[in-house]
Coordinates of C-alpha atoms in Angstrom, one line a residue:
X1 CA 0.0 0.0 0.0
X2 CA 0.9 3.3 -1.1
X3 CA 1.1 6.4 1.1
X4 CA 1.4 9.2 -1.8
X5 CA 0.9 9.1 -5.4
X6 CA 3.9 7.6 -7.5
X7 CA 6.5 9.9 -8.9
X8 CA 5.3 9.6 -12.6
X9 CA 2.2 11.2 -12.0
X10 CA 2.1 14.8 -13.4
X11 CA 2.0 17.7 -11.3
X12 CA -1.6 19.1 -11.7
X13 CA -4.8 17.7 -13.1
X14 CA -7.7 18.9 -15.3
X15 CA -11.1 19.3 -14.3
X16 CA -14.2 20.9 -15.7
X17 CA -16.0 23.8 -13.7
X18 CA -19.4 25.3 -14.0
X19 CA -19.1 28.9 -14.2
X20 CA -23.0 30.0 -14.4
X21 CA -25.8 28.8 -14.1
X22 CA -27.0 27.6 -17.8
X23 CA -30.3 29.8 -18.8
X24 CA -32.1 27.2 -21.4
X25 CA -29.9 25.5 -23.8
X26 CA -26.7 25.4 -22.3
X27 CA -23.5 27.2 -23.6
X28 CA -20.1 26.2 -23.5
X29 CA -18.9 29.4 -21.6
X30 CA -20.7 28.1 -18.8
X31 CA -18.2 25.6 -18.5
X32 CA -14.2 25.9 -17.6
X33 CA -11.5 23.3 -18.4
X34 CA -9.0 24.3 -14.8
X35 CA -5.6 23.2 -14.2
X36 CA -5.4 22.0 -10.4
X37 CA -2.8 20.5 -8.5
X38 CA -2.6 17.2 -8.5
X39 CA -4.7 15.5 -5.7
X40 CA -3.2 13.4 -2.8
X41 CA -5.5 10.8 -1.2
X42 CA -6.3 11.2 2.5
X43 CA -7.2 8.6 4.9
X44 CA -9.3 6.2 3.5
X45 CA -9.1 7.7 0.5
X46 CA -7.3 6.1 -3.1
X47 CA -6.2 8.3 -6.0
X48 CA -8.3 7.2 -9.3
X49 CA -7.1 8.5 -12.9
X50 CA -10.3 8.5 -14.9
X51 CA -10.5 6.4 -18.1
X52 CA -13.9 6.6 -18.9
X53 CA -16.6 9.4 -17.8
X54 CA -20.1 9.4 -18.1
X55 CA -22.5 12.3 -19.5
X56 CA -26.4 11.8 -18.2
X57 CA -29.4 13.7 -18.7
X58 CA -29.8 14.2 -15.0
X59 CA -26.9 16.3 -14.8
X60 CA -28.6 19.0 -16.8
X61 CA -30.8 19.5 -13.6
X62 CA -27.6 19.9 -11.3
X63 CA -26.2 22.9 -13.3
X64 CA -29.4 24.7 -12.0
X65 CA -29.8 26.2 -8.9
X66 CA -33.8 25.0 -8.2
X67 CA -34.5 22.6 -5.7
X68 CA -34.0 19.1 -7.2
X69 CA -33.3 15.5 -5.7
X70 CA -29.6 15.8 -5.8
X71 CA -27.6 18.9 -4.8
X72 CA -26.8 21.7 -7.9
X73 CA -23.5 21.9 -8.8
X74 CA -21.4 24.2 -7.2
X75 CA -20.1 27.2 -9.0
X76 CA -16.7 27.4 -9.5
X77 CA -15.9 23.7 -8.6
X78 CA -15.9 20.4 -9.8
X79 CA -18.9 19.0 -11.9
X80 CA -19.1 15.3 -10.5
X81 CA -20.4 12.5 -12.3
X82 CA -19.8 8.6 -12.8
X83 CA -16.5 7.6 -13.8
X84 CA -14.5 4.3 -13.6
X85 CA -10.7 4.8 -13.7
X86 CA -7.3 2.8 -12.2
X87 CA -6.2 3.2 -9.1
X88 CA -2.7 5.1 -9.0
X89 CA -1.9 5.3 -5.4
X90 CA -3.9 4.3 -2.4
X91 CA -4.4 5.1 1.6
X92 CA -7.1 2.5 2.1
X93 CA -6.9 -1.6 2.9
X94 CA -8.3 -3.6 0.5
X95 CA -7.4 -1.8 -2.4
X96 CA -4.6 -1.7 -4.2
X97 CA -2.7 0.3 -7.1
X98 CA -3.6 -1.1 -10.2
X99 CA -7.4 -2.3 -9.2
X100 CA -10.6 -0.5 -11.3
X101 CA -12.9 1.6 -9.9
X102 CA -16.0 3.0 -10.3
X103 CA -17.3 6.2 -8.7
X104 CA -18.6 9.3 -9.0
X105 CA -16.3 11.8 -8.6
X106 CA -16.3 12.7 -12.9
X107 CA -15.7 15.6 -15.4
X108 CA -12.0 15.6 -14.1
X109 CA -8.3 13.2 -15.0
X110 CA -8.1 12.5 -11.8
X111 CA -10.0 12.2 -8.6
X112 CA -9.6 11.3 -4.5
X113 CA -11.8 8.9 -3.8
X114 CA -13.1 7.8 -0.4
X115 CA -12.8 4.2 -0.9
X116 CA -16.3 3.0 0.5
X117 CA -18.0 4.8 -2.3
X118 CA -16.4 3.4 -5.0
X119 CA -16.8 -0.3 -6.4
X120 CA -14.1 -2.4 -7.6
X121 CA -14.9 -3.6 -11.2
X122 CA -13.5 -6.5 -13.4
X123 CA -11.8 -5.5 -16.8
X124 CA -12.0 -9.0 -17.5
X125 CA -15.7 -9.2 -17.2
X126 CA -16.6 -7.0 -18.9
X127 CA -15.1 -3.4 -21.2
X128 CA -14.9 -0.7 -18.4
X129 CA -17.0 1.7 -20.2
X130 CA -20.0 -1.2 -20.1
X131 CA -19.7 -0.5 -16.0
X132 CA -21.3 3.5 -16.8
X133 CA -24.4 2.0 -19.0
X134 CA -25.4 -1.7 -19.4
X135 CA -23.8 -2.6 -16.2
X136 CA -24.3 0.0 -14.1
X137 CA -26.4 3.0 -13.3
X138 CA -28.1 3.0 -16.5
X139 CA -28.9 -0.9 -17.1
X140 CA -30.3 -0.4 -13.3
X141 CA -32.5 2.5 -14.0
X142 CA -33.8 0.3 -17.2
X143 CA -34.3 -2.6 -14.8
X144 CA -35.8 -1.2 -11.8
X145 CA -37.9 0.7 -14.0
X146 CA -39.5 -1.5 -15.8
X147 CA -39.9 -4.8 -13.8
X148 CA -40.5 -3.1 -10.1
X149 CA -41.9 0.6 -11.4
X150 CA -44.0 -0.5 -14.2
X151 CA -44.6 -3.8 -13.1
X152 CA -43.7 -5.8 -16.4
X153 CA -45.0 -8.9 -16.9
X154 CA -45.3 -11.2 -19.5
X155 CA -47.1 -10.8 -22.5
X156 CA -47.2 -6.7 -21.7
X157 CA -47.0 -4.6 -24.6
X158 CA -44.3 -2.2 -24.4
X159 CA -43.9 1.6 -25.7
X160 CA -39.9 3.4 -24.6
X161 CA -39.6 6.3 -25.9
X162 CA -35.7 7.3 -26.2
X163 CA -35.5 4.0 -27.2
X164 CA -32.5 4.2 -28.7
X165 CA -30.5 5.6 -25.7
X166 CA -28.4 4.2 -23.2
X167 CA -31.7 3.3 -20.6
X168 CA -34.7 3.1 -23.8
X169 CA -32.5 0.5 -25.4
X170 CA -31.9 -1.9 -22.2
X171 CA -35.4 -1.6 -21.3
X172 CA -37.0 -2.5 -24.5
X173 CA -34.4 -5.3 -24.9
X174 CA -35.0 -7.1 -21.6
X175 CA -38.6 -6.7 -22.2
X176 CA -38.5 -8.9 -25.2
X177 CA -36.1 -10.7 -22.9
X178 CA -39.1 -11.2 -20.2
X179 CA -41.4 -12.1 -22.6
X180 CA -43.4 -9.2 -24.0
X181 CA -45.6 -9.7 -26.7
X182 CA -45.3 -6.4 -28.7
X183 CA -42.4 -3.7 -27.9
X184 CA -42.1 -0.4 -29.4
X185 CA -39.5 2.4 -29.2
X186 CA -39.5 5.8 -30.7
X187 CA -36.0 7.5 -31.6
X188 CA -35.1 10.7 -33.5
X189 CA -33.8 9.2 -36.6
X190 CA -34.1 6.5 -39.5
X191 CA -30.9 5.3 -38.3
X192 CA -31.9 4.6 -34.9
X193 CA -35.3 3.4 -36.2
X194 CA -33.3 0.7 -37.7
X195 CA -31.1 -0.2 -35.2
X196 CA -33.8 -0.4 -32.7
X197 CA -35.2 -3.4 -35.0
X198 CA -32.5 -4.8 -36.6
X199 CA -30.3 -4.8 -33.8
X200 CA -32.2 -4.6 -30.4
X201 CA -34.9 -6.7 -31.0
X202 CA -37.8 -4.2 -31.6
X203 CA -41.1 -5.3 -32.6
X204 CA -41.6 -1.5 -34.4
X205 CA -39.6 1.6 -33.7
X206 CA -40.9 4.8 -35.3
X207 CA -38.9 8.6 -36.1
X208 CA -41.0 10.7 -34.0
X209 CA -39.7 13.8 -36.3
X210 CA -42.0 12.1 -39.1
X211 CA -45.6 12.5 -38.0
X212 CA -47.6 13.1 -34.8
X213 CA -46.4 10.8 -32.1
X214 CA -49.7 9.8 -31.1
X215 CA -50.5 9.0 -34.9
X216 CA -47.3 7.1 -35.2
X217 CA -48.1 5.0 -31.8
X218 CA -51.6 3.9 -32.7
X219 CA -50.1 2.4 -36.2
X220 CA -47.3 0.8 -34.1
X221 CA -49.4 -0.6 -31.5
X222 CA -53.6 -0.5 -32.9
X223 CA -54.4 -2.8 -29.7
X224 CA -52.9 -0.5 -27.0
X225 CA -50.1 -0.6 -24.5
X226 CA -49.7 -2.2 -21.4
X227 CA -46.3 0.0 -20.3
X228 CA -44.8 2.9 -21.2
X229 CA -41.2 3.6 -20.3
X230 CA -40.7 7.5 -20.5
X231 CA -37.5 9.1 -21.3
X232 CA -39.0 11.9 -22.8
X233 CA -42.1 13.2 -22.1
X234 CA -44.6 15.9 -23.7
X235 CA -45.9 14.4 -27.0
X236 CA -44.8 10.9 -26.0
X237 CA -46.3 10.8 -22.9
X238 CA -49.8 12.2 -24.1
X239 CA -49.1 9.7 -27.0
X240 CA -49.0 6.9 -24.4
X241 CA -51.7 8.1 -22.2
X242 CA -54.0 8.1 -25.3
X243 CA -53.1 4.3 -26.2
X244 CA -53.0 3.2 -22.6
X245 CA -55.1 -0.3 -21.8
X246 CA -56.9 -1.2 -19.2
X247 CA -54.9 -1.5 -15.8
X248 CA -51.3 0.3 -17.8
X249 CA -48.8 1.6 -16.2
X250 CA -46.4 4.2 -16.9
X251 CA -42.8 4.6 -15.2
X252 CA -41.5 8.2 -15.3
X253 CA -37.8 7.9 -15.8
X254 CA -36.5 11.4 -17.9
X255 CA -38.7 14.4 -19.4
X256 CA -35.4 15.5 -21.9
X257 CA -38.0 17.4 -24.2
X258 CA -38.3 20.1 -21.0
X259 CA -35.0 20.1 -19.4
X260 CA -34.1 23.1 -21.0
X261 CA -37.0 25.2 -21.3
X262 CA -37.3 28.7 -19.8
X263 CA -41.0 28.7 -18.8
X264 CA -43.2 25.7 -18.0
X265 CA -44.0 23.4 -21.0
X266 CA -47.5 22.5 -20.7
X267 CA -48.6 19.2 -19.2
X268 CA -50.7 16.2 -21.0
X269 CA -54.5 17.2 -21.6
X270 CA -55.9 13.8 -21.5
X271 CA -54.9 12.5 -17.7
X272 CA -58.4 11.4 -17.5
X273 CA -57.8 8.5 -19.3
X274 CA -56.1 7.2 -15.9
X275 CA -59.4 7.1 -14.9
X276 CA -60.9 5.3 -17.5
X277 CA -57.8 2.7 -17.8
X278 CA -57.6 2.5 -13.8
X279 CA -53.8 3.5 -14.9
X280 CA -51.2 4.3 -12.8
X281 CA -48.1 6.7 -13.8
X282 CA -45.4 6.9 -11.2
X283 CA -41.8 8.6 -11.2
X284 CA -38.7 7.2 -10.0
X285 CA -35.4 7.4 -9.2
X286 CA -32.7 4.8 -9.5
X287 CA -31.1 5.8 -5.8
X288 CA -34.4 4.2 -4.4
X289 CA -33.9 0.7 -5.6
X290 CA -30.3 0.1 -5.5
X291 CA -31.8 -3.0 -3.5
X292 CA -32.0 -4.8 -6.3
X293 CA -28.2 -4.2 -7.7
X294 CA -27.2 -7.7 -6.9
X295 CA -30.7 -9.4 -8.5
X296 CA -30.2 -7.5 -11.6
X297 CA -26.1 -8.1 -12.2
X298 CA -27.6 -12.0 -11.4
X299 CA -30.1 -11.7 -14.6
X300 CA -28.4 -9.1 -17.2
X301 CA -24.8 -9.9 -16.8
X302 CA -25.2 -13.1 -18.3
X303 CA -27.2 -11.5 -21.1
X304 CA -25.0 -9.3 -21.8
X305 CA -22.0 -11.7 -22.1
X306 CA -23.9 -14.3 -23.8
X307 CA -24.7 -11.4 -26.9
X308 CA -28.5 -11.7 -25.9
X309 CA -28.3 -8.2 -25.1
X310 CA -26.3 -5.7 -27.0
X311 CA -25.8 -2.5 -26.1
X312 CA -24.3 0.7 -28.2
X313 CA -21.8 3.4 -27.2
X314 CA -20.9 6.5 -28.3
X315 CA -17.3 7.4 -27.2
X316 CA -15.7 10.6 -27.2
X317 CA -12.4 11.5 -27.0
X318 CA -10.5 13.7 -25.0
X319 CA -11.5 16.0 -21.2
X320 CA -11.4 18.8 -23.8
X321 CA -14.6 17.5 -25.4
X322 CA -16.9 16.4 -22.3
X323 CA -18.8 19.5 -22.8
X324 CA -19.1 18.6 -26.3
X325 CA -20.4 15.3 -25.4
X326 CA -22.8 16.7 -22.8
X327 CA -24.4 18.9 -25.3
X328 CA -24.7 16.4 -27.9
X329 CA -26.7 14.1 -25.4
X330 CA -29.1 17.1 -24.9
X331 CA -29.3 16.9 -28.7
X332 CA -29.9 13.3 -29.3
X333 CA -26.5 12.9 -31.0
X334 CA -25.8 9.2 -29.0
X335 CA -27.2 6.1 -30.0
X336 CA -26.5 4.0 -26.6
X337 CA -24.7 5.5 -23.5
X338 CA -22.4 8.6 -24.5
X339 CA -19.0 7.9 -22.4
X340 CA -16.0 10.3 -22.7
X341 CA -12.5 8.3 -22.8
X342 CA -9.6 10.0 -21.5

């Protein structure tokens, strides 16, 4: 065990900053790229640099001051995020330089990590950027939501929207997976359309940009839905409310279509038809069921090794262009889970 990093290690590292408080769309001189001096781990603590980082949808809510689940960022200090990385030097037992870890101290080369709130990870098992989507935090949200949230069961039908994203694609695959008799995804392009069928499995995917969602839905699905997984929100989520079945259920997971806009987008018009279905519409977060972490590597890691369930990636190169990459999620630019590789 190491008491202070190794002598190779540069003098300072980088790490992004927010400077203000995004207004809408977010800009990149809200963000900084700052030289710091190289951190030293304290007590318990292991130094981590950063291979891979993560970009989420979530974080968009952090960079604004309103009350939210999570803390905003602070301005003027270190965006944090999920990362997994190598450990360079450590002050903690049990781990040692050279083992993988995943936390969630992001958006910088190199981080101090309090060792309890990290998780070792296998490069062997598994690429290290899978442990930021299908294994980790996303493939969870995809799970809990869908099995506990929505309460899947067999022979549902199935509507995601953002089906082609890091979460849409896992959920729509492990409902096919779990025996769903119809699923359905809606994506932002004909290239996604086409992946979401050719490669994930997809009973009917549809461009939203091409018609009326609600239109759209109704041709995908003329009996109905049983679930719908939403990523997105407006349109989609009056779409699914309008082809909901008796006893549906619908699992709140994103709203992306409003996390930018400066005045309240107006809600769904037809929430009566809870009524009439005896539906159910719920929101979630993953923190609340990390219970299940162990029951979910159990099912999907297999699936995942065995090619049953693929996953995409877009990777992006470089701490200079994590901003990039954030933005570029906003826009719809990734098909799977966008991960920055340093």
């Amino acid at each position: 065990m190491s008491d202070s990093p190794a002598p190779a290690l540069p003098a300072v590292s980088r790490e992004w900053h927010l400077l203000s408080r995004p207004v809408g769309w977010p800009k990149p001189e809200d963000f900084a790229l700052v030289e710091v001096p190289m951190p030293v781990p304290g007590e318990g603590q292991v130094l981590v640099r950063n291979e891979y980082l993560s970009v989420d949808p979530y974080m968009r809510g952090r960079m604004s001051a309103a009350k939210s689940y999570s803390e905003p960022f602070a301005l003027g200090e270190p965006m944090q995020g999920g990362a997994v990385g190598v450990v360079v030097a450590s002050n903690a037992e049990g781990v040692e330089v050279g083992d993988h870890l995943l936390h969630f101290l992001g958006w910088r080369e190199y981080a101090a990590v309090d060792a309890k709130s990290a998780a070792k990870v296998d490069p062997e098992a598994a690429p290290l950027s899978a442990y930021l989507g299908v294994l980790g935090m996303t493939g969870l949200t995809a799970y809990a939501g869908l099995l506990r949230v929505a309460s899947f069961k067999e022979g549902d039908t199935v509507f995601v929207s953002g089906a082609a994203g890091a979460v849409g694609s896992e959920v729509g695959q492990i409902a096919r997976l779990k025996g769903a008799s119809r699923v359905i995804g809606s994506a932002g392009s004909d290239e996604k359309v086409r992946l979401l069928v050719d490669e994930y499995g997809f009973d009917a995917a549809f461009n939203y940009k091409d018609g009326p969602v609600s239109e759209q839905l109704r041709a995908a699905a003329p009996d109905g839905i049983d679930v719908y997984f939403d990523n997105v929100g407006g349109d989609h989520l009056q779409a699914a409310l309008g082809s909901l079945r008796l006893h549906g259920r619908i699992a709140i997971c994103g709203m992306i279509s409003v996390y930018n806009n400066t005045e309240p987008a107006p809600g769904p018009n037809n929430l009566a038809r809870l009524i009439q279905t005896r539906g159910r519409m719920e929101g979630f977060l993953v923190g609340d069921h990390y219970d299940l972490q162990p029951e979910f590597v159990r099912e999907v890691g297999p699936w995942v090794a065995s090619g049953e369930l693929k996953y995409g990636e877009t990777v992006v190169d470089g701490i200079d262009n994590t901003v990039s990459a954030f933005l570029g999620l906003l826009r719809g630019e990734n098909i799977g889970k966008m991960v920055v590789k340093l």
